[in-house]
XYZ file of C-alpha atoms in Angstrom:
568
model
C 21.468 33.995 -88.561
C 24.769 32.194 -88.175
C 26.766 35.423 -88.107
C 24.348 36.978 -85.625
C 24.641 33.960 -83.379
C 28.424 33.999 -83.666
C 28.830 37.620 -82.663
C 26.365 37.110 -79.848
C 28.282 34.178 -78.484
C 31.575 36.015 -78.868
C 30.374 38.828 -76.659
C 28.974 36.487 -74.081
C 32.017 34.242 -73.917
C 34.791 36.853 -73.536
C 34.725 36.371 -69.765
C 35.682 32.702 -69.952
C 39.049 31.584 -68.478
C 42.065 32.113 -70.636
C 43.218 28.513 -70.207
C 40.227 27.250 -72.084
C 41.060 29.524 -74.926
C 44.665 28.183 -75.131
C 43.388 24.768 -76.165
C 41.363 26.228 -78.947
C 44.450 27.339 -80.867
C 44.841 23.801 -82.183
C 41.487 23.955 -83.924
C 42.001 24.211 -87.697
C 40.729 27.240 -89.492
C 37.485 26.497 -91.350
C 37.719 26.671 -95.123
C 34.291 25.687 -96.369
C 30.803 24.826 -95.163
C 32.219 21.571 -93.878
C 33.714 23.734 -91.202
C 33.288 21.608 -88.182
C 30.437 21.315 -85.786
C 30.617 24.829 -84.388
C 29.605 26.358 -87.719
C 27.458 23.541 -89.020
C 25.188 23.313 -86.010
C 23.818 26.862 -86.003
C 23.167 26.750 -89.733
C 21.335 23.481 -89.356
C 19.352 24.833 -86.463
C 18.437 28.029 -88.217
C 16.962 26.008 -91.099
C 15.397 22.966 -89.510
C 14.349 24.467 -86.199
C 13.210 27.874 -87.245
C 10.357 27.875 -84.774
C 12.762 29.226 -82.114
C 16.189 29.552 -83.709
C 17.715 32.116 -81.413
C 17.291 30.080 -78.269
C 18.716 26.950 -79.893
C 21.620 28.815 -81.481
C 22.466 30.198 -78.103
C 22.555 26.675 -76.703
C 24.776 25.490 -79.513
C 27.292 28.241 -78.986
C 27.334 28.079 -75.216
C 30.085 25.451 -75.274
C 32.286 27.039 -77.937
C 35.738 28.600 -77.495
C 36.256 32.346 -77.220
C 36.042 33.732 -80.689
C 38.664 36.451 -80.223
C 41.400 33.769 -79.831
C 40.539 32.092 -83.133
C 41.961 33.087 -86.485
C 39.461 35.099 -88.432
C 37.676 32.886 -90.901
C 37.860 33.818 -94.532
C 34.689 35.415 -95.857
C 34.004 33.279 -98.850
C 30.795 34.119 -100.729
C 30.481 30.485 -101.755
C 29.946 29.601 -98.121
C 26.703 31.530 -97.990
C 25.646 30.206 -101.352
C 26.214 26.650 -100.142
C 24.055 27.297 -97.147
C 21.295 28.505 -99.365
C 21.681 25.503 -101.581
C 21.279 23.184 -98.618
C 17.899 24.673 -97.844
C 14.757 24.015 -99.847
C 14.466 26.491 -102.723
C 12.115 29.409 -102.142
C 8.686 28.824 -103.710
C 6.766 31.834 -104.927
C 3.258 31.949 -103.437
C 0.476 30.665 -105.657
C -1.565 33.444 -107.232
C -4.816 34.116 -105.446
C -7.910 33.000 -107.413
C -10.154 35.742 -108.758
C -12.840 36.458 -106.193
C -14.727 39.127 -108.071
C -17.593 38.877 -110.516
C -17.819 36.237 -113.232
C -16.809 38.331 -116.228
C -18.925 36.836 -119.035
C -22.229 36.904 -117.109
C -21.416 40.437 -115.944
C -20.812 41.577 -119.523
C -24.071 39.937 -120.637
C -26.007 41.720 -117.917
C -24.482 45.130 -118.601
C -24.813 44.723 -122.382
C -28.537 43.988 -122.019
C -29.106 47.211 -120.128
C -26.885 49.369 -122.342
C -28.397 48.143 -125.632
C -31.968 48.612 -124.427
C -31.084 52.011 -122.920
C -30.141 53.404 -126.342
C -33.104 51.884 -128.185
C -35.713 54.605 -128.759
C -38.704 54.313 -126.456
C -41.967 53.291 -128.174
C -44.726 55.841 -128.595
C -46.665 56.181 -125.381
C -43.751 55.202 -123.138
C -41.882 57.911 -121.252
C -38.103 58.025 -121.509
C -37.660 57.474 -117.757
C -39.909 54.395 -117.850
C -37.832 52.976 -120.700
C -34.618 53.630 -118.795
C -36.003 51.838 -115.753
C -37.049 48.909 -117.942
C -33.498 48.621 -119.306
C -32.042 48.538 -115.780
C -34.710 46.103 -114.610
C -34.039 43.682 -117.472
C -30.276 43.985 -116.963
C -30.827 43.091 -113.308
C -32.996 40.120 -114.270
C -30.282 38.874 -116.653
C -27.753 39.284 -113.831
C -29.985 37.366 -111.445
C -30.285 34.548 -113.983
C -26.579 34.363 -114.938
C -25.312 35.294 -111.434
C -22.004 37.093 -112.004
C -22.311 37.873 -108.278
C -24.646 36.692 -105.514
C -28.261 37.725 -106.043
C -28.248 40.411 -103.369
C -25.155 42.019 -104.854
C -26.654 42.016 -108.365
C -29.887 43.579 -107.108
C -27.996 46.197 -105.101
C -25.997 47.128 -108.200
C -29.275 47.473 -110.091
C -30.587 49.897 -107.481
C -27.286 51.736 -107.625
C -27.644 52.109 -111.391
C -31.168 53.506 -110.902
C -29.902 56.142 -108.487
C -26.735 56.928 -110.488
C -28.684 57.566 -113.691
C -31.334 59.607 -111.844
C -33.953 57.103 -112.985
C -35.059 56.710 -109.368
C -34.320 58.746 -106.302
C -32.574 57.004 -103.435
C -35.821 56.986 -101.435
C -37.714 55.448 -104.363
C -35.046 52.858 -105.134
C -34.963 51.611 -101.552
C -38.659 52.136 -100.815
C -39.484 48.415 -100.895
C -37.248 47.778 -97.885
C -40.225 49.155 -95.987
C -42.550 46.630 -97.628
C -43.708 43.918 -95.190
C -43.331 40.948 -97.568
C -39.506 40.899 -97.845
C -39.256 41.200 -94.074
C -41.766 38.409 -93.563
C -39.583 36.194 -95.752
C -36.445 37.112 -93.796
C -38.233 36.454 -90.501
C -39.208 33.021 -91.824
C -35.525 32.089 -92.077
C -34.994 33.144 -88.447
C -37.895 30.912 -87.412
C -36.312 28.077 -89.360
C -33.100 28.591 -87.398
C -34.981 28.155 -84.105
C -36.851 25.152 -85.466
C -33.628 23.352 -86.308
C -31.534 24.574 -83.374
C -33.973 23.412 -80.700
C -34.506 20.022 -82.310
C -38.247 20.615 -82.689
C -37.867 20.451 -86.454
C -36.146 17.086 -86.214
C -38.806 15.807 -83.827
C -41.631 16.749 -86.199
C -39.625 15.483 -89.165
C -39.132 12.114 -87.509
C -42.852 11.965 -86.785
C -43.581 12.526 -90.475
C -40.988 9.957 -91.504
C -42.368 7.409 -89.039
C -45.815 7.789 -90.625
C -45.067 8.398 -94.308
C -41.331 7.940 -94.748
C -41.239 4.527 -96.369
C -41.156 6.382 -99.707
C -40.049 9.862 -100.722
C -43.212 10.312 -102.781
C -45.434 9.520 -99.798
C -43.479 11.988 -97.698
C -43.913 14.677 -100.358
C -47.664 14.140 -100.656
C -48.085 14.330 -96.880
C -46.473 17.781 -96.896
C -48.384 18.956 -99.966
C -51.811 18.166 -98.558
C -50.905 19.410 -95.084
C -50.061 22.790 -96.618
C -53.277 22.777 -98.655
C -55.337 22.159 -95.491
C -53.747 25.179 -93.817
C -54.119 27.403 -96.881
C -57.655 28.719 -96.264
C -56.788 29.623 -92.665
C -53.482 31.448 -93.288
C -53.893 34.181 -95.918
C -50.170 34.752 -96.371
C -48.380 32.246 -98.590
C -45.086 33.676 -97.316
C -46.105 32.899 -93.748
C -47.267 29.382 -94.593
C -44.218 28.546 -96.638
C -41.584 30.289 -94.549
C -42.925 30.092 -91.033
C -44.230 26.543 -91.074
C -43.143 24.426 -94.023
C -39.650 25.662 -94.816
C -38.360 24.748 -91.323
C -40.118 21.401 -91.528
C -38.865 20.576 -95.024
C -35.297 21.597 -94.149
C -35.412 19.394 -91.073
C -36.688 16.456 -93.124
C -33.908 16.950 -95.671
C -31.225 17.125 -92.996
C -32.644 14.080 -91.244
C -32.413 12.158 -94.526
C -28.818 13.268 -95.156
C -29.663 15.817 -97.856
C -27.932 19.162 -97.262
C -27.540 22.270 -99.399
C -24.065 22.907 -100.739
C -22.376 19.577 -100.042
C -23.427 17.561 -103.087
C -26.265 15.690 -101.353
C -29.049 18.042 -102.496
C -30.505 15.519 -104.951
C -30.973 12.837 -102.307
C -34.269 14.413 -101.287
C -33.996 18.173 -100.857
C -34.066 19.358 -104.488
C -37.248 17.512 -105.362
C -38.956 18.233 -102.050
C -38.209 21.985 -102.098
C -39.382 22.392 -105.691
C -42.471 20.280 -105.069
C -43.504 22.201 -101.958
C -43.010 25.497 -103.774
C -44.939 24.575 -106.918
C -47.838 23.175 -104.913
C -47.933 26.259 -102.679
C -49.015 28.358 -105.677
C -51.728 25.782 -106.398
C -53.096 25.834 -102.847
C -53.023 29.655 -102.961
C -55.269 29.483 -106.028
C -57.850 27.259 -104.360
C -59.272 29.568 -101.696
C -60.167 33.234 -101.511
C -58.316 33.540 -98.198
C -55.244 31.522 -99.219
C -53.301 34.492 -100.640
C -53.304 38.121 -99.602
C -53.962 39.410 -103.133
C -56.982 37.183 -103.788
C -59.476 39.572 -102.145
C -58.062 42.333 -104.384
C -58.965 40.283 -107.454
C -62.450 39.714 -106.043
C -62.907 43.433 -105.378
C -61.719 44.396 -108.870
C -64.121 41.830 -110.317
C -67.032 43.405 -108.466
C -66.080 46.902 -109.595
C -65.438 45.900 -113.230
C -68.348 43.561 -114.068
C -70.544 44.158 -110.995
C -70.450 40.473 -110.024
C -68.916 39.496 -106.663
C -66.872 36.330 -106.063
C -67.700 34.880 -102.641
C -65.581 32.474 -100.580
C -67.689 29.432 -101.488
C -67.923 30.496 -105.138
C -64.126 30.653 -105.357
C -63.587 27.327 -103.561
C -66.269 25.536 -105.616
C -64.741 26.654 -108.902
C -61.163 25.846 -107.864
C -61.544 22.580 -105.958
C -61.491 20.120 -108.900
C -58.623 21.592 -110.986
C -56.775 22.349 -107.753
C -56.920 18.777 -106.471
C -55.876 17.417 -109.873
C -52.853 19.753 -109.906
C -51.917 18.793 -106.351
C -51.822 15.142 -107.419
C -50.178 15.561 -110.834
C -47.443 18.135 -110.144
C -45.556 16.245 -107.380
C -45.713 13.033 -109.425
C -44.482 14.762 -112.579
C -41.572 16.372 -110.732
C -40.821 12.991 -109.167
C -40.425 11.583 -112.684
C -38.480 14.414 -114.354
C -36.485 15.664 -111.335
C -36.374 12.593 -109.096
C -34.751 12.283 -105.674
C -31.981 9.708 -105.620
C -33.477 8.201 -102.462
C -36.886 6.912 -103.533
C -37.642 4.093 -101.131
C -36.524 3.590 -97.570
C -38.508 0.765 -95.926
C -36.439 0.992 -92.753
C -36.883 4.741 -92.408
C -40.065 4.641 -90.272
C -38.443 2.228 -87.817
C -35.264 4.304 -87.621
C -37.328 7.449 -87.123
C -39.156 5.904 -84.183
C -35.808 4.904 -82.667
C -34.584 8.483 -83.079
C -37.692 9.772 -81.340
C -37.089 7.427 -78.427
C -33.502 8.652 -78.109
C -34.649 12.274 -78.166
C -36.845 11.663 -75.137
C -39.368 14.227 -73.939
C -39.421 17.755 -75.344
C -36.794 20.123 -73.949
C -37.607 23.552 -72.514
C -36.476 25.295 -75.712
C -38.556 22.949 -77.849
C -41.630 23.773 -75.768
C -40.927 27.513 -76.108
C -40.435 27.118 -79.856
C -43.657 25.138 -80.229
C -45.617 27.641 -78.139
C -44.213 30.548 -80.137
C -45.135 28.847 -83.387
C -48.698 28.240 -82.184
C -48.959 31.881 -81.110
C -47.697 33.129 -84.465
C -49.896 30.811 -86.525
C -52.884 31.745 -84.371
C -52.258 35.409 -85.120
C -51.911 34.625 -88.812
C -55.291 32.887 -88.765
C -57.213 35.344 -86.579
C -55.066 38.409 -87.206
C -57.650 40.143 -89.362
C -60.141 40.096 -86.489
C -57.473 41.373 -84.079
C -56.070 43.915 -86.563
C -52.626 42.233 -86.480
C -50.977 41.681 -89.855
C -48.727 38.758 -90.753
C -45.365 40.506 -90.421
C -46.302 41.990 -87.029
C -47.221 38.503 -85.803
C -43.883 37.172 -87.063
C -41.947 39.971 -85.328
C -43.783 39.210 -82.100
C -42.894 35.529 -82.414
C -39.234 36.298 -83.112
C -39.172 38.656 -80.133
C -40.280 35.808 -77.877
C -37.503 33.597 -79.259
C -34.890 36.325 -78.755
C -35.989 37.188 -75.207
C -35.978 33.545 -74.143
C -32.627 32.875 -75.814
C -34.004 30.166 -78.081
C -32.530 32.161 -80.960
C -29.821 34.799 -80.496
C -29.416 37.967 -82.515
C -25.943 36.831 -83.540
C -27.528 33.744 -85.097
C -30.009 35.954 -86.939
C -27.156 38.071 -88.292
C -25.390 34.893 -89.415
C -28.397 33.888 -91.568
C -26.807 35.307 -94.714
C -29.450 33.758 -96.969
C -32.174 35.709 -95.160
C -30.425 39.046 -95.656
C -29.501 38.231 -99.248
C -33.114 37.310 -100.027
C -34.400 40.444 -98.321
C -32.066 42.560 -100.477
C -32.792 41.159 -103.917
C -36.523 40.692 -103.358
C -36.984 44.250 -102.084
C -34.961 45.587 -105.026
C -37.150 43.789 -107.564
C -40.345 44.926 -105.831
C -39.167 48.544 -105.981
C -38.205 48.454 -109.664
C -41.345 46.555 -110.706
C -43.509 48.945 -108.695
C -42.052 52.012 -110.407
C -42.426 50.421 -113.838
C -46.128 50.465 -113.049
C -46.063 54.010 -111.642
C -44.225 55.307 -114.702
C -47.017 53.908 -116.917
C -45.128 51.126 -118.683
C -47.495 48.372 -117.509
C -50.645 50.260 -118.490
C -49.091 50.947 -121.935
C -48.333 47.246 -122.291
C -51.877 46.275 -121.278
C -53.474 48.709 -123.723
C -51.172 47.560 -126.540
C -52.073 43.928 -125.934
C -55.769 44.730 -125.753
C -55.721 46.595 -129.088
C -53.704 43.847 -130.744
C -55.896 40.971 -129.616
C -59.101 42.892 -130.234
C -58.071 43.607 -133.805
C -57.452 39.970 -134.740
C -61.140 39.204 -135.213
C -60.898 35.806 -133.507
C -63.535 33.887 -131.572
C -63.826 34.754 -127.911
C -62.258 31.433 -126.944
C -59.104 32.063 -128.990
C -58.966 35.723 -128.001
C -59.320 34.826 -124.339
C -56.624 32.151 -124.722
C -54.188 34.763 -126.078
C -55.086 37.168 -123.281
C -54.559 34.425 -120.717
C -51.064 33.618 -122.027
C -50.037 37.272 -122.150
C -51.416 37.927 -118.670
C -49.750 34.816 -117.275
C -46.243 35.165 -118.727
C -46.018 38.922 -118.261
C -45.511 37.975 -114.619
C -41.783 37.742 -115.375
C -41.863 41.533 -114.948
C -43.497 41.417 -111.515
C -42.198 40.526 -108.078
C -45.636 40.521 -106.483
C -48.994 39.021 -107.320
C -50.762 42.025 -105.851
C -48.785 44.406 -108.091
C -49.631 42.323 -111.161
C -53.322 42.199 -110.289
C -53.436 45.929 -109.592
C -51.718 46.796 -112.857
C -53.355 44.452 -115.378
C -56.388 42.624 -113.975
C -59.015 45.265 -114.737
C -57.759 46.002 -118.261
C -57.593 42.337 -119.271
C -60.954 41.487 -117.731
C -62.582 44.430 -119.497
C -61.159 43.430 -122.892
C -62.011 39.749 -122.407
C -65.603 40.701 -121.631
C -65.774 43.059 -124.623
C -64.525 40.271 -126.928
C -67.335 37.949 -125.833
C -65.809 35.992 -122.942
C -68.435 35.268 -120.249
C -67.497 37.969 -117.685
C -67.700 35.795 -114.592
C -65.671 33.027 -116.231
C -63.041 35.554 -117.290
C -62.834 36.972 -113.768
C -62.492 33.562 -112.124
C -59.827 32.360 -114.563
C -57.728 35.525 -114.220
C -58.039 35.291 -110.428
C -56.754 31.711 -110.383
C -53.936 32.504 -112.811
C -52.862 35.412 -110.609
C -51.607 32.757 -108.183
C -50.449 30.036 -110.571
C -48.202 32.432 -112.490
C -46.089 32.877 -109.335
C -44.445 29.503 -110.024
C -42.468 30.619 -113.090
C -39.726 32.547 -111.252
C -37.955 32.623 -107.917
C -39.485 35.994 -107.023
C -43.045 35.904 -108.412
C -44.907 34.968 -105.220
C -44.143 35.111 -101.526
C -43.199 31.447 -101.183
C -40.682 31.582 -104.066
C -37.793 33.363 -102.300
C -38.375 31.198 -99.239
C -37.912 27.836 -100.928
C -35.373 28.997 -103.515
C -33.301 30.664 -100.802
C -32.805 27.301 -99.088
C -30.173 26.611 -101.752
C -31.199 23.145 -102.935
C -32.182 23.961 -106.541
C -29.972 25.856 -109.044
C -31.594 28.935 -110.554
C -31.583 27.606 -114.140
C -33.458 24.480 -113.042
C -35.813 26.550 -110.898
C -36.848 28.652 -113.904
C -36.814 25.714 -116.332
C -39.020 23.445 -114.257
C -41.142 26.452 -113.321
C -41.915 27.098 -116.978
C -42.696 23.420 -117.593
C -45.009 23.175 -114.577
C -46.736 26.406 -115.651
C -47.727 24.695 -118.918
C -49.015 21.683 -116.988
C -51.055 23.917 -114.687
C -52.515 25.861 -117.616
C -53.576 22.611 -119.296
C -55.162 21.292 -116.092
C -56.895 24.506 -115.068
C -58.142 25.464 -118.534
C -58.837 21.864 -119.625
C -60.108 19.965 -116.597
C -61.207 23.237 -115.024
C -63.061 24.269 -118.178
C -65.068 21.061 -118.143
C -65.798 21.502 -114.428
C -66.820 25.140 -114.840
C -69.157 24.164 -117.656
C -70.697 21.523 -115.398
C -71.332 24.001 -112.565
C -72.708 26.662 -114.910
C -69.941 29.276 -114.982
C -70.308 29.493 -118.753
């Protein structure tokens, strides 16, 4: 830089008067970096003022003598070295951290699939079904260990299906046309509008003002509110995602509990897990509380020629259901407690917040009206021939047209798109496991095994119940599980001496309760898990624990109740 500046100034200064140059002859010839100000200044500038060195160098040299009248300075290499030494030593850039997959979990996932792939398929299982099972289990291991985000793991699983010719591209991606994953994604877009407009905060503050003196009271208010809506809204995905997820997220944010910033355990972790686990209970309590419940009733009628009516279902489920709704939130409160348990000032602060918010804004009114429209269509949609996802699309369209939510904001909801991807992938793989005959083979194998044990009907039915319940790890849909295994298990239970109607009712209830063991087993699971408050290992761990509690309540307390009302 210094040499460039010097030659530049030399050319520019050749037109100066000769008399000025005469005086410069007395200037001593520079011999080192302590050359005098005319050499020191540009070097200093080029180091310390590098933001615009050329302009400042030019200023420094503007007052110098004509260079052609000066003796040529000696070119000493040490001079340059000294200049370098005066500057801070060059620091090599820090290596970029690895941003790819976590290697050990990735190896575990791949190893699971490869080992199972080369194990010979059992008799009665086609080779292609066994291959799909190996890819499915490898994907499940990847989803548990998370070498990559869930959507990426699921997409790689679909890619493996297509690459190995186990599924065609159309088959692998067929579930992206299924309404349930889209209903879940639409729920996240509704949540965005809920929070953006402030309507979620307004409702949250109302809840806090009434029940917010304790976290447990707040949780119970949400649990029983959801249970009251359950018989009117037959889609658990719609209830959880369209109504309660936005509300719960708003409550968490209002209480200073946010996903991803270390404050999850203040309130959000316990509240999300509680609302999810109780949503599977409320779905079990009414025939119209879950879309697959009528399928179980229809299969019961066709298998044992005994229908299950709406009142029959509700009467049998009401006592064990209410006990579970009371016990499960309290148990989670003890074993997975929120750090904020009591807040006596919270109701007062919430009322102050409501006063500051003032009357509802235009966007809040639009959001509230859209929500009422959507919920109304969910309740009366069957009479109007409008399904749940169509109602949700209509509601989102209103929000987009009015500008309450923008499409750019929808695209920015990465959790929605990630959930859509992995849930659709699991639905597709689980569906083709059934189509390829693996599930029917499993059912028949279980039936032969249990039937050959020579046990009492109570013990035999208990084994069937456990196998039916925990085989749900292989299903991403309650309807798929019911369609694949309900008839076979009910038939065997009846043949082994189980009262047929009791067997049908128990299997119908369990077809909902089993959805709590994973983050993909029922429509509300991806909704609440996708909020990001509960780690996957804890989600599965507490899910398994709560499943045992529910089985004890429903088979124990429920068994006594069913005996009292004459089911067996």
